[in-house]
Amino acid sequence: MELFPDRKKLIELAHYKMPYGKYKERYLLDLPEAYLIWFQRNGFPKGKLGEHMKAILEVKINGMEGLIRKIREDFPADTR
């Protein structure tokens, strides 16, 4: 775990959307925690999506949703 996260990675995380399924096109941050916990138990997808889902679950568990929402607000997607 990094102590000094990369700014670009945080901005990407804030803007990342679910690419498929019931929650398609929703920001990962807006996924229900229970949905993320299901993936934690059954296996996250491979690659960037899985890594972002793991990170968002940690954000939710630690009550830091506001920080990610603020990043999304302060750094619009078109400036990534």
PDB file of C-alpha atoms in Angstrom:
ATOM      1  CA  MET A   1       0.000   0.000   0.000  1.00  0.00           C
ATOM      2  CA  GLU A   2       1.370   3.391  -1.010  1.00  0.00           C
ATOM      3  CA  LEU A   3       1.610   6.139   1.567  1.00  0.00           C
ATOM      4  CA  PHE A   4       1.712   8.812  -1.131  1.00  0.00           C
ATOM      5  CA  PRO A   5      -0.800   7.861  -3.815  1.00  0.00           C
ATOM      6  CA  ASP A   6      -0.314   9.032  -7.372  1.00  0.00           C
ATOM      7  CA  ARG A   7      -2.563  11.998  -8.186  1.00  0.00           C
ATOM      8  CA  LYS A   8      -3.459  10.629 -11.630  1.00  0.00           C
ATOM      9  CA  LYS A   9      -4.460   7.287 -10.123  1.00  0.00           C
ATOM     10  CA  LEU A  10      -6.778   8.965  -7.614  1.00  0.00           C
ATOM     11  CA  ILE A  11      -8.399  11.049 -10.354  1.00  0.00           C
ATOM     12  CA  GLU A  12      -8.845   7.939 -12.493  1.00  0.00           C
ATOM     13  CA  LEU A  13     -10.337   6.068  -9.531  1.00  0.00           C
ATOM     14  CA  ALA A  14     -12.770   8.922  -8.866  1.00  0.00           C
ATOM     15  CA  HIS A  15     -14.025   8.831 -12.467  1.00  0.00           C
ATOM     16  CA  TYR A  16     -13.946   5.068 -13.132  1.00  0.00           C
ATOM     17  CA  LYS A  17     -17.308   3.570 -14.062  1.00  0.00           C
ATOM     18  CA  MET A  18     -18.567   0.012 -13.983  1.00  0.00           C
ATOM     19  CA  PRO A  19     -18.237  -1.241 -17.562  1.00  0.00           C
ATOM     20  CA  TYR A  20     -20.932  -3.956 -17.483  1.00  0.00           C
ATOM     21  CA  GLY A  21     -23.755  -5.605 -15.573  1.00  0.00           C
ATOM     22  CA  LYS A  22     -26.540  -4.285 -13.409  1.00  0.00           C
ATOM     23  CA  TYR A  23     -24.509  -1.217 -12.420  1.00  0.00           C
ATOM     24  CA  LYS A  24     -23.112  -0.432 -15.882  1.00  0.00           C
ATOM     25  CA  GLU A  25     -22.045   3.231 -16.258  1.00  0.00           C
ATOM     26  CA  ARG A  26     -22.238   3.947 -12.508  1.00  0.00           C
ATOM     27  CA  TYR A  27     -19.176   5.341 -10.800  1.00  0.00           C
ATOM     28  CA  LEU A  28     -17.483   2.612  -8.781  1.00  0.00           C
ATOM     29  CA  LEU A  29     -17.877   4.826  -5.734  1.00  0.00           C
ATOM     30  CA  ASP A  30     -21.662   4.603  -6.185  1.00  0.00           C
ATOM     31  CA  LEU A  31     -21.725   0.802  -6.153  1.00  0.00           C
ATOM     32  CA  PRO A  32     -23.367  -0.686  -3.056  1.00  0.00           C
ATOM     33  CA  GLU A  33     -20.875  -1.826  -0.461  1.00  0.00           C
ATOM     34  CA  ALA A  34     -22.584  -5.221  -0.320  1.00  0.00           C
ATOM     35  CA  TYR A  35     -21.888  -5.672  -4.047  1.00  0.00           C
ATOM     36  CA  LEU A  36     -18.191  -4.962  -3.514  1.00  0.00           C
ATOM     37  CA  ILE A  37     -18.078  -7.300  -0.526  1.00  0.00           C
ATOM     38  CA  TRP A  38     -19.595 -10.037  -2.708  1.00  0.00           C
ATOM     39  CA  PHE A  39     -16.699  -9.582  -5.143  1.00  0.00           C
ATOM     40  CA  GLN A  40     -14.230  -9.612  -2.262  1.00  0.00           C
ATOM     41  CA  ARG A  41     -15.564 -13.010  -1.193  1.00  0.00           C
ATOM     42  CA  ASN A  42     -15.920 -14.465  -4.695  1.00  0.00           C
ATOM     43  CA  GLY A  43     -13.035 -12.832  -6.508  1.00  0.00           C
ATOM     44  CA  PHE A  44     -12.602  -9.410  -8.032  1.00  0.00           C
ATOM     45  CA  PRO A  45     -12.264  -9.142 -11.814  1.00  0.00           C
ATOM     46  CA  LYS A  46      -8.739  -9.241 -13.179  1.00  0.00           C
ATOM     47  CA  GLY A  47      -6.928  -6.090 -14.199  1.00  0.00           C
ATOM     48  CA  LYS A  48      -7.628  -2.433 -13.606  1.00  0.00           C
ATOM     49  CA  LEU A  49     -11.338  -2.903 -12.842  1.00  0.00           C
ATOM     50  CA  GLY A  50     -10.607  -5.359 -10.041  1.00  0.00           C
ATOM     51  CA  GLU A  51      -7.878  -3.167  -8.582  1.00  0.00           C
ATOM     52  CA  HIS A  52     -10.179  -0.140  -8.618  1.00  0.00           C
ATOM     53  CA  MET A  53     -13.014  -2.118  -7.053  1.00  0.00           C
ATOM     54  CA  LYS A  54     -10.682  -3.241  -4.236  1.00  0.00           C
ATOM     55  CA  ALA A  55      -9.596   0.366  -3.682  1.00  0.00           C
ATOM     56  CA  ILE A  56     -13.193   1.626  -3.621  1.00  0.00           C
ATOM     57  CA  LEU A  57     -14.141  -1.023  -1.069  1.00  0.00           C
ATOM     58  CA  GLU A  58     -11.302   0.200   1.159  1.00  0.00           C
ATOM     59  CA  VAL A  59     -12.475   3.790   0.653  1.00  0.00           C
ATOM     60  CA  LYS A  60     -16.001   2.829   1.712  1.00  0.00           C
ATOM     61  CA  ILE A  61     -14.859   0.744   4.693  1.00  0.00           C
ATOM     62  CA  ASN A  62     -12.781   3.676   5.916  1.00  0.00           C
ATOM     63  CA  GLY A  63     -15.521   6.258   5.352  1.00  0.00           C
ATOM     64  CA  MET A  64     -13.576   8.261   2.787  1.00  0.00           C
ATOM     65  CA  GLU A  65     -16.217   8.521   0.061  1.00  0.00           C
ATOM     66  CA  GLY A  66     -16.304  12.293   0.476  1.00  0.00           C
ATOM     67  CA  LEU A  67     -12.636  12.558  -0.466  1.00  0.00           C
ATOM     68  CA  ILE A  68     -13.150  10.673  -3.738  1.00  0.00           C
ATOM     69  CA  ARG A  69     -16.297  12.697  -4.531  1.00  0.00           C
ATOM     70  CA  LYS A  70     -14.328  15.903  -3.920  1.00  0.00           C
ATOM     71  CA  ILE A  71     -11.560  14.724  -6.251  1.00  0.00           C
ATOM     72  CA  ARG A  72     -14.161  13.959  -8.945  1.00  0.00           C
ATOM     73  CA  GLU A  73     -15.681  17.415  -8.462  1.00  0.00           C
ATOM     74  CA  ASP A  74     -12.364  19.304  -8.409  1.00  0.00           C
ATOM     75  CA  PHE A  75     -10.810  17.410 -11.325  1.00  0.00           C
ATOM     76  CA  PRO A  76     -13.430  16.927 -14.075  1.00  0.00           C
ATOM     77  CA  ALA A  77     -13.029  13.902 -16.335  1.00  0.00           C
ATOM     78  CA  ASP A  78     -12.018  15.955 -19.364  1.00  0.00           C
ATOM     79  CA  THR A  79      -8.832  17.144 -17.578  1.00  0.00           C
ATOM     80  CA  ARG A  80      -7.494  13.669 -16.815  1.00  0.00           C
TER      81      ARG A  80
END
